PDB file of C-alpha atoms in Angstrom:
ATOM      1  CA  UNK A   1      42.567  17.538  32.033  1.00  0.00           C
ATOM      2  CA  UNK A   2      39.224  15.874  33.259  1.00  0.00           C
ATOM      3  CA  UNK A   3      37.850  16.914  29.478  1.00  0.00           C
ATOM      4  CA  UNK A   4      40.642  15.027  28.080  1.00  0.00           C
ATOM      5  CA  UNK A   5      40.376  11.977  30.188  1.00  0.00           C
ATOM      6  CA  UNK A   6      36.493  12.023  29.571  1.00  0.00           C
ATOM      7  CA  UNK A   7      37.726  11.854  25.955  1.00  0.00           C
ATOM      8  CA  UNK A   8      39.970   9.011  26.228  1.00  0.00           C
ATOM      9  CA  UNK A   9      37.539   7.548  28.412  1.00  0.00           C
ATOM     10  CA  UNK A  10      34.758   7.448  25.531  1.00  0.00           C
ATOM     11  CA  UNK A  11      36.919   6.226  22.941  1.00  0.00           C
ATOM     12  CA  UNK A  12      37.938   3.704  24.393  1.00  0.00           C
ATOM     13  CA  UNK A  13      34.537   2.387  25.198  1.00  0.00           C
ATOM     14  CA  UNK A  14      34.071   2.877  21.346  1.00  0.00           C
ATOM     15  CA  UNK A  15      36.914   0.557  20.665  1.00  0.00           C
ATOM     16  CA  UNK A  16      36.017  -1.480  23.404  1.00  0.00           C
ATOM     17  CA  UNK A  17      32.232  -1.697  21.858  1.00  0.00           C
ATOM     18  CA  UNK A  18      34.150  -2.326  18.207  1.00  0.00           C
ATOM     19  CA  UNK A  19      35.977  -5.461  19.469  1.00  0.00           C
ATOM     20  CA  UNK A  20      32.679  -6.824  21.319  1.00  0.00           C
ATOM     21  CA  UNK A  21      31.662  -6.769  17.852  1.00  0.00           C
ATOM     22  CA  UNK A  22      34.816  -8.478  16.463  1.00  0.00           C
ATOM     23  CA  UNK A  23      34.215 -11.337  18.415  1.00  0.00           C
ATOM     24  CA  UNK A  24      30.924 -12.410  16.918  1.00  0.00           C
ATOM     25  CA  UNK A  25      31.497 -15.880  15.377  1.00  0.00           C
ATOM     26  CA  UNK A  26      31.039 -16.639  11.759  1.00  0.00           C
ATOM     27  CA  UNK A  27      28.326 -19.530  12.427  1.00  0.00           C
ATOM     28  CA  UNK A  28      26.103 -20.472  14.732  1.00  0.00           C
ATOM     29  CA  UNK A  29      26.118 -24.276  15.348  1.00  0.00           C
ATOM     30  CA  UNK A  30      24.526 -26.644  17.394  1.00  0.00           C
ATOM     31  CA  UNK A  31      25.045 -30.398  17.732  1.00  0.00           C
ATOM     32  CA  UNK A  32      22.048 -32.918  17.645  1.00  0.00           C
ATOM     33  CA  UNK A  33      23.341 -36.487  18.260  1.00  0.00           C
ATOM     34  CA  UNK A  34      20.670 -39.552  17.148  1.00  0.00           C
ATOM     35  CA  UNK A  35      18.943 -37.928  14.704  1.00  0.00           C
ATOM     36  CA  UNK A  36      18.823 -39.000  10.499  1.00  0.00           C
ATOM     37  CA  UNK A  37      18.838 -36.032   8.338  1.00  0.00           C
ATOM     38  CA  UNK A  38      14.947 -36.293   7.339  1.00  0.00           C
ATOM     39  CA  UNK A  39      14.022 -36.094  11.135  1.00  0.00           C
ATOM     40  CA  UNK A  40      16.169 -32.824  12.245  1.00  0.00           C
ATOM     41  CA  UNK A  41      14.269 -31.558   9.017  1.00  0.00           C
ATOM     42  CA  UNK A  42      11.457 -31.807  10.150  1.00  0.00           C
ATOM     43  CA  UNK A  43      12.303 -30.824  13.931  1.00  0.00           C
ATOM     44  CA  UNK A  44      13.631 -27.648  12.335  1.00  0.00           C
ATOM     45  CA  UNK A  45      10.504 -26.828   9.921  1.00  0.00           C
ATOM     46  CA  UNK A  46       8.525 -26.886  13.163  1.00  0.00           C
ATOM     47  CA  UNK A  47      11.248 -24.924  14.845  1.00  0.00           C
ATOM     48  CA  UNK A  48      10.795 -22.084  12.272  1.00  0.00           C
ATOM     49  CA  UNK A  49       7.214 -22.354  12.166  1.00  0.00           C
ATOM     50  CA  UNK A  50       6.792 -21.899  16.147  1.00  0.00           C
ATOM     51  CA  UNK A  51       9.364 -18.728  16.144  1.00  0.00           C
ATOM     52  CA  UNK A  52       6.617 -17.166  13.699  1.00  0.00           C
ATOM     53  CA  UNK A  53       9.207 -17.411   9.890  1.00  0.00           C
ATOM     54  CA  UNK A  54       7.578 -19.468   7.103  1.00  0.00           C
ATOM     55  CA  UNK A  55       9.456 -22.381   5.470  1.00  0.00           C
ATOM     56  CA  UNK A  56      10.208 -21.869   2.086  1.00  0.00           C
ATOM     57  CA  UNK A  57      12.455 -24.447   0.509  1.00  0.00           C
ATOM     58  CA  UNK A  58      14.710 -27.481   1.045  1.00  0.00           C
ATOM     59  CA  UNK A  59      17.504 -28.539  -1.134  1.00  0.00           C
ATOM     60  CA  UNK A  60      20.500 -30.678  -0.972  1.00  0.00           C
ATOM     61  CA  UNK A  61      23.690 -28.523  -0.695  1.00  0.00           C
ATOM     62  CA  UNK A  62      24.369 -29.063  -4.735  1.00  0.00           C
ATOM     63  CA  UNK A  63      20.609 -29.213  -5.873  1.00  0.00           C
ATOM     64  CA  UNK A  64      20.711 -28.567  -9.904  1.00  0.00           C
ATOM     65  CA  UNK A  65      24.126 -28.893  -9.858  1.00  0.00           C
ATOM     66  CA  UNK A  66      24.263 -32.649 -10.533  1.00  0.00           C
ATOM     67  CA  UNK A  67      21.765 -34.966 -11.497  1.00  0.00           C
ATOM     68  CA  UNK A  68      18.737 -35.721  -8.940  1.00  0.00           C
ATOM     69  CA  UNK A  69      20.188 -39.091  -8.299  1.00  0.00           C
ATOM     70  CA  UNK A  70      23.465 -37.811  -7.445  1.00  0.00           C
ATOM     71  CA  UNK A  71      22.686 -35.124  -4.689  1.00  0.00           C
ATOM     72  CA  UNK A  72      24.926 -35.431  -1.518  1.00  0.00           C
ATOM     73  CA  UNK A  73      22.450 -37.034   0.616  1.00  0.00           C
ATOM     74  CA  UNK A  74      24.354 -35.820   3.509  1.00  0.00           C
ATOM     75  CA  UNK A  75      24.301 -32.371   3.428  1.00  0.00           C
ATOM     76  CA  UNK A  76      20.315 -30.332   3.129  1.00  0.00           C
ATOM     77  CA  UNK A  77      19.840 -26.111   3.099  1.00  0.00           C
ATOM     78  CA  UNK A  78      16.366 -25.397   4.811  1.00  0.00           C
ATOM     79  CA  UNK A  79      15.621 -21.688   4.049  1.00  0.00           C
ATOM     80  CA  UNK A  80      12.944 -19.527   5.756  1.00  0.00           C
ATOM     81  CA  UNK A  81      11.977 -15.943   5.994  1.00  0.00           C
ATOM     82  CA  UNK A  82       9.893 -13.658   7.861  1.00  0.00           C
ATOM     83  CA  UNK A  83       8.031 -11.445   5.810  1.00  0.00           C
ATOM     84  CA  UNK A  84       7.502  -8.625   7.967  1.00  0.00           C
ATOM     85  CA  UNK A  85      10.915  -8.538   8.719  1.00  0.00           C
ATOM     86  CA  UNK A  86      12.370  -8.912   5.050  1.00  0.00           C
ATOM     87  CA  UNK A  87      10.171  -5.880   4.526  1.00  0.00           C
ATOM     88  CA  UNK A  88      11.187  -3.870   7.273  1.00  0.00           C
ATOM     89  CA  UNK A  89      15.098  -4.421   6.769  1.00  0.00           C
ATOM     90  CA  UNK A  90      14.693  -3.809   2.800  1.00  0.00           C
ATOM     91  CA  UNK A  91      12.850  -0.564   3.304  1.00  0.00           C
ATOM     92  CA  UNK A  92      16.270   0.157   6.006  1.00  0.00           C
ATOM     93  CA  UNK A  93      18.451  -0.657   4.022  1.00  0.00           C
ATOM     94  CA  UNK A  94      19.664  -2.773   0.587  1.00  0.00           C
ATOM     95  CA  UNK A  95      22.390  -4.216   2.349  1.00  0.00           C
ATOM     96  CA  UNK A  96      20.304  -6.612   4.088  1.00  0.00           C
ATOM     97  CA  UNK A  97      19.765  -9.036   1.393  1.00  0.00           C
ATOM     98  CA  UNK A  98      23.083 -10.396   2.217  1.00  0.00           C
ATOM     99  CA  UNK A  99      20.878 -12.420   5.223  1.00  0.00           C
ATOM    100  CA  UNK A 100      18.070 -12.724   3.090  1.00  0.00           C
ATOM    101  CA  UNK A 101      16.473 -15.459   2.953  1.00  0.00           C
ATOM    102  CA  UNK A 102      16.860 -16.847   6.300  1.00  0.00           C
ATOM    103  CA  UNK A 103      19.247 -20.658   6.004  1.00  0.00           C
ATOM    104  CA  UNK A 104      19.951 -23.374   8.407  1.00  0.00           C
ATOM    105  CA  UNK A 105      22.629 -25.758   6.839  1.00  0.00           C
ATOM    106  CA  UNK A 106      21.896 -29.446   7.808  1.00  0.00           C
ATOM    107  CA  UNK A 107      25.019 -31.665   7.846  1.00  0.00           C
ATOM    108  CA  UNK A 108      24.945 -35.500   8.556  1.00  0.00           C
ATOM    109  CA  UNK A 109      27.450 -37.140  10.216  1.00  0.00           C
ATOM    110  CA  UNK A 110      27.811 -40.589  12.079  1.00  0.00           C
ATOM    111  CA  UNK A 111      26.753 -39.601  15.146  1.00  0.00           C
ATOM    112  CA  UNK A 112      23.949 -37.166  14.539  1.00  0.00           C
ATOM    113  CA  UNK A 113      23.362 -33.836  12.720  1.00  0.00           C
ATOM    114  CA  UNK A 114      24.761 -30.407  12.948  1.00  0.00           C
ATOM    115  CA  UNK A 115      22.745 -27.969  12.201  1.00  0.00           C
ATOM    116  CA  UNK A 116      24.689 -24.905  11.121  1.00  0.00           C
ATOM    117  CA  UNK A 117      23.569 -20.811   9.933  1.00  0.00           C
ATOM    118  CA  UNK A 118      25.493 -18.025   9.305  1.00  0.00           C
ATOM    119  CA  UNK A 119      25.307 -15.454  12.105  1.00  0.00           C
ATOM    120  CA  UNK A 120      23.764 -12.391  10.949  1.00  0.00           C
ATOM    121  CA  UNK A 121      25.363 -10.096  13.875  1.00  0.00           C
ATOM    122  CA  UNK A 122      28.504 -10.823  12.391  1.00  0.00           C
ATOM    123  CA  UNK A 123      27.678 -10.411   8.447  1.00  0.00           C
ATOM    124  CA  UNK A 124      26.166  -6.596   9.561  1.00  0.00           C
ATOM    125  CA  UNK A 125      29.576  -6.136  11.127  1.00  0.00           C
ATOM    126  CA  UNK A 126      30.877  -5.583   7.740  1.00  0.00           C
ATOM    127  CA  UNK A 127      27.801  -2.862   6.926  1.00  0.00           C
ATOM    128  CA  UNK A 128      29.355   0.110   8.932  1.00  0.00           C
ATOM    129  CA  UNK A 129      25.106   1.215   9.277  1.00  0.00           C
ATOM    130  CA  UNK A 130      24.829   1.109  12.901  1.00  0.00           C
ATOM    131  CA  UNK A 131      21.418   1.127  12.572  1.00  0.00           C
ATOM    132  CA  UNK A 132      20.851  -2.378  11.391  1.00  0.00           C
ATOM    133  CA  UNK A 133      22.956  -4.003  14.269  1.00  0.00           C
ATOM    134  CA  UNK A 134      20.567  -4.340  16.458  1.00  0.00           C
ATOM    135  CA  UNK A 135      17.888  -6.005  14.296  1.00  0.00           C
ATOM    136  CA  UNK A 136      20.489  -8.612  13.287  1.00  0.00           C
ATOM    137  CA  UNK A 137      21.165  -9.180  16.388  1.00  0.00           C
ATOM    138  CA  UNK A 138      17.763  -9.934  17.272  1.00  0.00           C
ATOM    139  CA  UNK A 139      18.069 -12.141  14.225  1.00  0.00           C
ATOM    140  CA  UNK A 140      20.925 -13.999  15.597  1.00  0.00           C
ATOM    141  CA  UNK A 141      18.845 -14.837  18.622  1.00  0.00           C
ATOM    142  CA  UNK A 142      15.891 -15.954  16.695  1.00  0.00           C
ATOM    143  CA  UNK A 143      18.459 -18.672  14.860  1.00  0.00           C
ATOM    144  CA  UNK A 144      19.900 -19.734  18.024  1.00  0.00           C
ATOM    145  CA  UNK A 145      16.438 -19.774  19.714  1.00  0.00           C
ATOM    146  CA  UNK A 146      15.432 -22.009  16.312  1.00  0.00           C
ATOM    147  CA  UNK A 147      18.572 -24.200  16.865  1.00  0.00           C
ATOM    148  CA  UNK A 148      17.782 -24.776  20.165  1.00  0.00           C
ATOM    149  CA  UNK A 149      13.920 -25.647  19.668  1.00  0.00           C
ATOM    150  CA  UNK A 150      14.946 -27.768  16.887  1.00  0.00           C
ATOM    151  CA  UNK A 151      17.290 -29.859  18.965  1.00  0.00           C
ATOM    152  CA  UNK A 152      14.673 -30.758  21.519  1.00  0.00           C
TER     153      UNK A 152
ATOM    154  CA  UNK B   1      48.408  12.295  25.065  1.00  0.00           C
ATOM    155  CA  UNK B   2      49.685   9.235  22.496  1.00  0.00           C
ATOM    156  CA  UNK B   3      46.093   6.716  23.638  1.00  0.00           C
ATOM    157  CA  UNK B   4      43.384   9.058  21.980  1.00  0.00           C
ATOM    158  CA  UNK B   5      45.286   8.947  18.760  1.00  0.00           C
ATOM    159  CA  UNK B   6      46.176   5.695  18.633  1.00  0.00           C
ATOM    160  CA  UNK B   7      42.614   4.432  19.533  1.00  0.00           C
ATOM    161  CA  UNK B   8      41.369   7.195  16.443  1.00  0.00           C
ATOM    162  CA  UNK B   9      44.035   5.283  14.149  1.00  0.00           C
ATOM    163  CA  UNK B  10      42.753   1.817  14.909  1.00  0.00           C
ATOM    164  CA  UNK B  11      39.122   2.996  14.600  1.00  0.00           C
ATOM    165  CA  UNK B  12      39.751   4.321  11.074  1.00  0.00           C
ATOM    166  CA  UNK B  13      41.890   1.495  10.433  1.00  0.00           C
ATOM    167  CA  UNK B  14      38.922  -0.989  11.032  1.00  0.00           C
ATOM    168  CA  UNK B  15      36.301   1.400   9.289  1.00  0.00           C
ATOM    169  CA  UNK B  16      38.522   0.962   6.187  1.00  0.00           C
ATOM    170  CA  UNK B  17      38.805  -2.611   6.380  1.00  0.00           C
ATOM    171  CA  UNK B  18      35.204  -2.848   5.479  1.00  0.00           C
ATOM    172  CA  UNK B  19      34.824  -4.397   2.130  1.00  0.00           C
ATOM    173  CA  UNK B  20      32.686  -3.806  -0.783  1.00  0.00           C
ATOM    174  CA  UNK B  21      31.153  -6.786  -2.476  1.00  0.00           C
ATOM    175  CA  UNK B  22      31.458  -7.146  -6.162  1.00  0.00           C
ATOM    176  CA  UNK B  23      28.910  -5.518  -8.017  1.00  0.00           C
ATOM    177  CA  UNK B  24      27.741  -4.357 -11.984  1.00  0.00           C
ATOM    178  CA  UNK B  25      24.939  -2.855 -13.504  1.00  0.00           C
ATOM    179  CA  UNK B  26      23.585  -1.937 -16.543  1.00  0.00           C
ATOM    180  CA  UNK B  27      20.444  -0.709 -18.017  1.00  0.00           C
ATOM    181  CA  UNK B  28      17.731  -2.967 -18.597  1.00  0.00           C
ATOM    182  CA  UNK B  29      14.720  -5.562 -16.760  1.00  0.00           C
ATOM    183  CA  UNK B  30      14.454  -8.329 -14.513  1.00  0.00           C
ATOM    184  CA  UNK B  31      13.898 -10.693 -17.294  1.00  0.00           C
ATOM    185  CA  UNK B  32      17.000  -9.318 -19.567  1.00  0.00           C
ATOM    186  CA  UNK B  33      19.480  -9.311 -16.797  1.00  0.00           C
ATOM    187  CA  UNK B  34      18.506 -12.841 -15.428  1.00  0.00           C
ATOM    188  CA  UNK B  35      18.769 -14.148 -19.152  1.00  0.00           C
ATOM    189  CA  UNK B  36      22.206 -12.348 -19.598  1.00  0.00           C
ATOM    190  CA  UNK B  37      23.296 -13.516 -16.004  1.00  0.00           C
ATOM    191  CA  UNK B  38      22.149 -16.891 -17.304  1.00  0.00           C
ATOM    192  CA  UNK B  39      24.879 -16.821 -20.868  1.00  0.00           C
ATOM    193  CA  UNK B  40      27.335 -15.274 -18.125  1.00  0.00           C
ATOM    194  CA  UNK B  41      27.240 -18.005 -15.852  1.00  0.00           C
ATOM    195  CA  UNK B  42      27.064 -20.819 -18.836  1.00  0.00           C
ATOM    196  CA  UNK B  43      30.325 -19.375 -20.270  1.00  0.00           C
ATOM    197  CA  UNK B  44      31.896 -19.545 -16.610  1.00  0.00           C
ATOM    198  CA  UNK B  45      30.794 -23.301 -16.512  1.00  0.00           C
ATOM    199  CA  UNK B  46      28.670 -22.065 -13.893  1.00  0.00           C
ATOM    200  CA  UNK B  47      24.631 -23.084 -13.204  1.00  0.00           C
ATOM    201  CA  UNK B  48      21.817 -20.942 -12.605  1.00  0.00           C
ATOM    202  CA  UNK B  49      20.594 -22.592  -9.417  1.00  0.00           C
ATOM    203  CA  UNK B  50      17.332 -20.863  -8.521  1.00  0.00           C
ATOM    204  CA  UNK B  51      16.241 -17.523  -8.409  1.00  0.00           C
ATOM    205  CA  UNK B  52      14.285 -16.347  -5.225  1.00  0.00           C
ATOM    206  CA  UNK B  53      11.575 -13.614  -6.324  1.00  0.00           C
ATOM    207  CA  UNK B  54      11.513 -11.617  -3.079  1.00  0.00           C
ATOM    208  CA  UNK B  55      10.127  -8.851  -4.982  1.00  0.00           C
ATOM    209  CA  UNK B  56       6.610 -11.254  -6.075  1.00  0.00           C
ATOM    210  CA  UNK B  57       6.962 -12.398  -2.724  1.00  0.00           C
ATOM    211  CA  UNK B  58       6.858  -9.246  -0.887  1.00  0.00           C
ATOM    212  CA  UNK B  59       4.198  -7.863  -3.260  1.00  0.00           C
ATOM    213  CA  UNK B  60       1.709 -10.677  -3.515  1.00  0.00           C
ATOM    214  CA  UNK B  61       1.893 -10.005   0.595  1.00  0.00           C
ATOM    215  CA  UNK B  62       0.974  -6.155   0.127  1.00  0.00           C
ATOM    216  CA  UNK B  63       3.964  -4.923   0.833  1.00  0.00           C
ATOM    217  CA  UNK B  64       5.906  -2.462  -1.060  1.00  0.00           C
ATOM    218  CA  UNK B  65       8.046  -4.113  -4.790  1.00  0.00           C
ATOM    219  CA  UNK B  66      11.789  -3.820  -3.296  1.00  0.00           C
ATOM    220  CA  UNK B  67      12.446  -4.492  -6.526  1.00  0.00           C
ATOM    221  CA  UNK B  68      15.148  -7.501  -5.527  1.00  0.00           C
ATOM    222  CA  UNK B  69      15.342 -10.637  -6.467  1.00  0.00           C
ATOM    223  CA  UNK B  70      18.255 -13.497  -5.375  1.00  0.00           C
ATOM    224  CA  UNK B  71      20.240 -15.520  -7.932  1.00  0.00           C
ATOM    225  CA  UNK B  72      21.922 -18.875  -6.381  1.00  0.00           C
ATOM    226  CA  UNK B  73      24.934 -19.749  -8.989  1.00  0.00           C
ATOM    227  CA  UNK B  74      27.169 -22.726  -8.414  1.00  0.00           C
ATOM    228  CA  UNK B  75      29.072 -25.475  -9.572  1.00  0.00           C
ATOM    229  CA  UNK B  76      29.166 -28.951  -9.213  1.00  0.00           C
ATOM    230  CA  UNK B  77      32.761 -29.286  -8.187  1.00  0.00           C
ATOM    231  CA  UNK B  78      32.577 -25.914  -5.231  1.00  0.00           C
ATOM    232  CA  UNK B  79      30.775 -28.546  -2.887  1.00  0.00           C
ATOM    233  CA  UNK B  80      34.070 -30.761  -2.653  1.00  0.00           C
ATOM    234  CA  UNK B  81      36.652 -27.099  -3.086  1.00  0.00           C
ATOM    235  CA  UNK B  82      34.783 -26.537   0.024  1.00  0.00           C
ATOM    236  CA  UNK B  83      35.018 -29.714   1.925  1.00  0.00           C
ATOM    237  CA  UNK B  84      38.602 -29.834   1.463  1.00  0.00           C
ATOM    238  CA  UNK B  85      39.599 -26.056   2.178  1.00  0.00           C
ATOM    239  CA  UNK B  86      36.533 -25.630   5.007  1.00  0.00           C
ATOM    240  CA  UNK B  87      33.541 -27.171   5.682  1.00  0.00           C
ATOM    241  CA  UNK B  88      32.126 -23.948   6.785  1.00  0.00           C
ATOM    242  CA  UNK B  89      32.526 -23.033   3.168  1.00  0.00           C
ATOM    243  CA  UNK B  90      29.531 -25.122   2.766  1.00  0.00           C
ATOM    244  CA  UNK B  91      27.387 -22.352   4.160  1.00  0.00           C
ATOM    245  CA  UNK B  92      28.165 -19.959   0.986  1.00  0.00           C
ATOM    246  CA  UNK B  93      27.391 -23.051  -1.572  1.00  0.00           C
ATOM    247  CA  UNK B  94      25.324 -22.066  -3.526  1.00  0.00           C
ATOM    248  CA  UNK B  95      26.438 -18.597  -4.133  1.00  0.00           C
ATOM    249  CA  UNK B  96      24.008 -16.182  -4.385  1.00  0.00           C
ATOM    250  CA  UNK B  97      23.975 -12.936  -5.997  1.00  0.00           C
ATOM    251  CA  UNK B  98      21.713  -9.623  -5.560  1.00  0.00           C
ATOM    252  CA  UNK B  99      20.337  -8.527  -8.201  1.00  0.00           C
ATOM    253  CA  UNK B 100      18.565  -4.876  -7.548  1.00  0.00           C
ATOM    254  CA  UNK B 101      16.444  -2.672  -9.432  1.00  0.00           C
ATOM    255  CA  UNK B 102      17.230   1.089  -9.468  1.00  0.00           C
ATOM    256  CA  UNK B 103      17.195   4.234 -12.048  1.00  0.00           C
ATOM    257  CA  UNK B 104      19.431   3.270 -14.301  1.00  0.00           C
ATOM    258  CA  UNK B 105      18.428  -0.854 -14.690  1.00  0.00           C
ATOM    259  CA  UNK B 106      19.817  -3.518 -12.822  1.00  0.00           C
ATOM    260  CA  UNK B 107      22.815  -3.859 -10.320  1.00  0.00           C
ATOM    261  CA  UNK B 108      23.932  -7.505  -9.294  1.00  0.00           C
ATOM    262  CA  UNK B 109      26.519  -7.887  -6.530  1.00  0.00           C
ATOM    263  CA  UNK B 110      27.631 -10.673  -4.579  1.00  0.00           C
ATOM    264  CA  UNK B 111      27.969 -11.860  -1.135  1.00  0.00           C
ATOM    265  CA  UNK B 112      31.332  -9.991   0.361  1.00  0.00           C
ATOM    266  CA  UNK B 113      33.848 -12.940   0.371  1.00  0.00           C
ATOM    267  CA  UNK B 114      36.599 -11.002   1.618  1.00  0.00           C
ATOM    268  CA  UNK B 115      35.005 -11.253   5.367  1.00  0.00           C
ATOM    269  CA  UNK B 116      35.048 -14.917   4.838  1.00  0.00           C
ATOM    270  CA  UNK B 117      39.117 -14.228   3.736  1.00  0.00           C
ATOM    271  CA  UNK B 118      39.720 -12.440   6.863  1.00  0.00           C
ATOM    272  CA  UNK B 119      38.034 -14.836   9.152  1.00  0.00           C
ATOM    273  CA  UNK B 120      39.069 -18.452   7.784  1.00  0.00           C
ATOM    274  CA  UNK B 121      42.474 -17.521   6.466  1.00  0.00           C
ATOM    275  CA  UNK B 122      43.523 -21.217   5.198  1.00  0.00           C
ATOM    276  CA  UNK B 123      40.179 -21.072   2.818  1.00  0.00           C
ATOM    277  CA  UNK B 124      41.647 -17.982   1.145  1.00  0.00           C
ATOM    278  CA  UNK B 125      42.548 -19.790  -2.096  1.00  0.00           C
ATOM    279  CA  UNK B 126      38.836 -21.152  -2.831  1.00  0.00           C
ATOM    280  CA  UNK B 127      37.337 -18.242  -1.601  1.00  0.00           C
ATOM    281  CA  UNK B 128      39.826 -16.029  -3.771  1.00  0.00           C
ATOM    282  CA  UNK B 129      39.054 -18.461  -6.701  1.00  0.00           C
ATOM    283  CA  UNK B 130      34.712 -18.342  -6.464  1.00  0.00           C
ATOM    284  CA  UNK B 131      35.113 -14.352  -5.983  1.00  0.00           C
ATOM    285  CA  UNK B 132      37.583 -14.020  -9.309  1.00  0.00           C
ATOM    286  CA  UNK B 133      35.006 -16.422 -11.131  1.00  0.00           C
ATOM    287  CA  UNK B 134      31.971 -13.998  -9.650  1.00  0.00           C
ATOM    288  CA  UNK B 135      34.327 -10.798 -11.041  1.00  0.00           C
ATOM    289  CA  UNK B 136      34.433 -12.379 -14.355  1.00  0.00           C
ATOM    290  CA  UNK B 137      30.790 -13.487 -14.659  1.00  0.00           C
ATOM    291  CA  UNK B 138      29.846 -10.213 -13.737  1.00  0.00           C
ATOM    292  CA  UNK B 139      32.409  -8.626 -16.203  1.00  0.00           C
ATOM    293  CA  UNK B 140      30.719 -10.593 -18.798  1.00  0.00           C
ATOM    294  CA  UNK B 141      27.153  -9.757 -17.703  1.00  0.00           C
ATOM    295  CA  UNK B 142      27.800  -6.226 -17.993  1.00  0.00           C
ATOM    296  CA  UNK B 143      29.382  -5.929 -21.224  1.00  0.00           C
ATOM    297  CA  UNK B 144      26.801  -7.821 -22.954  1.00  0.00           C
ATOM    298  CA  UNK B 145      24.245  -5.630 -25.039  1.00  0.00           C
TER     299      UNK B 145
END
């Protein structure tokens, strides 16, 4: 009986551990009020550059898309990577280029900017390679540390 | 005695929800599949926003050729589908697609939309709508010789 409680005991920490999981959100966001969209660029290049990633492009959200004139002026992708890191997870495993490169979505709005990325922890979710959750997890703290510096 | 199986049944139940993001291949290089990708995308009124050479990248920085690169495909119109369905959408936009060396030439696959499904329900439509237009590109991409 004690083997069979031990049992149900365990699996239910496994479900328990699968719903922890569940509950990752889709973004991470963060708010910065009084700021135009060129200077929470810039706040966030620095961010990105102080958390050890290298900048590697900005675009407006529909960049080739339309005519240079007629990019939404409101609305800026700032991507980044680590190269050690892109390395390490490629040699892990393919799957990882579904985070790769690193993005922080910059939307303006009347009162400030949001600055917006999709949470790794919860893409990997998806992966069923246990192995990689814990390095995208780390990721996910990097953004939020990122979002955080940025919004100084 | 019913918990353990239960709890095994939602397990396997989750474990199959995982989805597989659309993906073809076909023999070939780099250079051949981006320029098929390219007549793919042009016959889906589609763009060919920017390719991101992660394999240069990695290999200009001594590390090993993953032999990846990252294809961002949009169009115009997706930006407003996505304001009006979800601005979270936004953080898709543009859509990008893997495109992988192996043995036998070059797989491209996409993002896996269907955990965007799950998680913003009332965006299923667009979301349905890019991955049907990402099926058919890719349709196209492999069947051309």
């Amino acid at each position: 009986m004690t083997r069979l409680y031990k049992y149900v005991l365990m699996l239910m920490l496994t479900l328990l551990a699968g719903f922890t999981q569940a509950a990752e959100p889709a973004l991470l966001t963060l708010f910065v009020p009084g700021r135009t969209l060129d200077q929470a660029t810039e706040a966030v290049k620095l961010a990105i550059g102080a958390r050890n990633y290298t900048f590697v492009r900005q675009q407006a959200i529909d960049s080739r898309l339309v005519p240079q004139e007629w990019e939404a002026k409101s609305v800026r992708i700032v991507y980044f990577c680590n190269f050690d890191m892109m390395n390490e997870a490629l040699r892990r495993n393919k799957l990882t280029t579904q985070i790769m490169p690193c993005r922080i979505t910059l939307i303006e709005g009347e009162k400030g900017i949001d600055l917006v990325a999709v949470n790794p922890a919860w893409i990997s979710e998806q992966w069923n390679a246990p192995d990689l959750q814990s390095g995208c997890r780390q990721l996910k703290q990097d953004y939020l540390a990122i979002l955080e510096e940025a919004a100084i | 005695m019913k918990t353990p199986f239960l709890a095994l049944a939602l397990m396997i139940m989750t474990a199959q929800a995982a989805a597989t993001p659309v993906s073809a291949s076909k023999a070939g290089s780099m250079q051949t599949a981006l320029d098929d990708l390219s007549l793919a995308l042009i016959d889906h009124g589609y763009q060919l926003v920017k390719v991101q050479p992660i394999d240069h990248a990695l290999v200009k920085r001594g590390y090993a050729d993953p032999g990846i690169r990252i294809a961002f495909v949009g169009k115009q119109e997706q930006v407003q589908q996505a304001l009006a369905a979800a601005p979270a959408l936004l953080n898709l936009l543009p859509l990008r697609l893997t495109m992988e060396k192996d043995a036998d030439g070059i797989r491209i696959s996409s993002d896996d939309l269907a955990q965007w499904r799950e998680r913003m329900p009332s965006a299923g439509p667009v979301l349905q709508e890019w991955e049907d237009e990402l099926v058919a590109i890719l349709n196209d991409y492999r069947g051309m010789h």
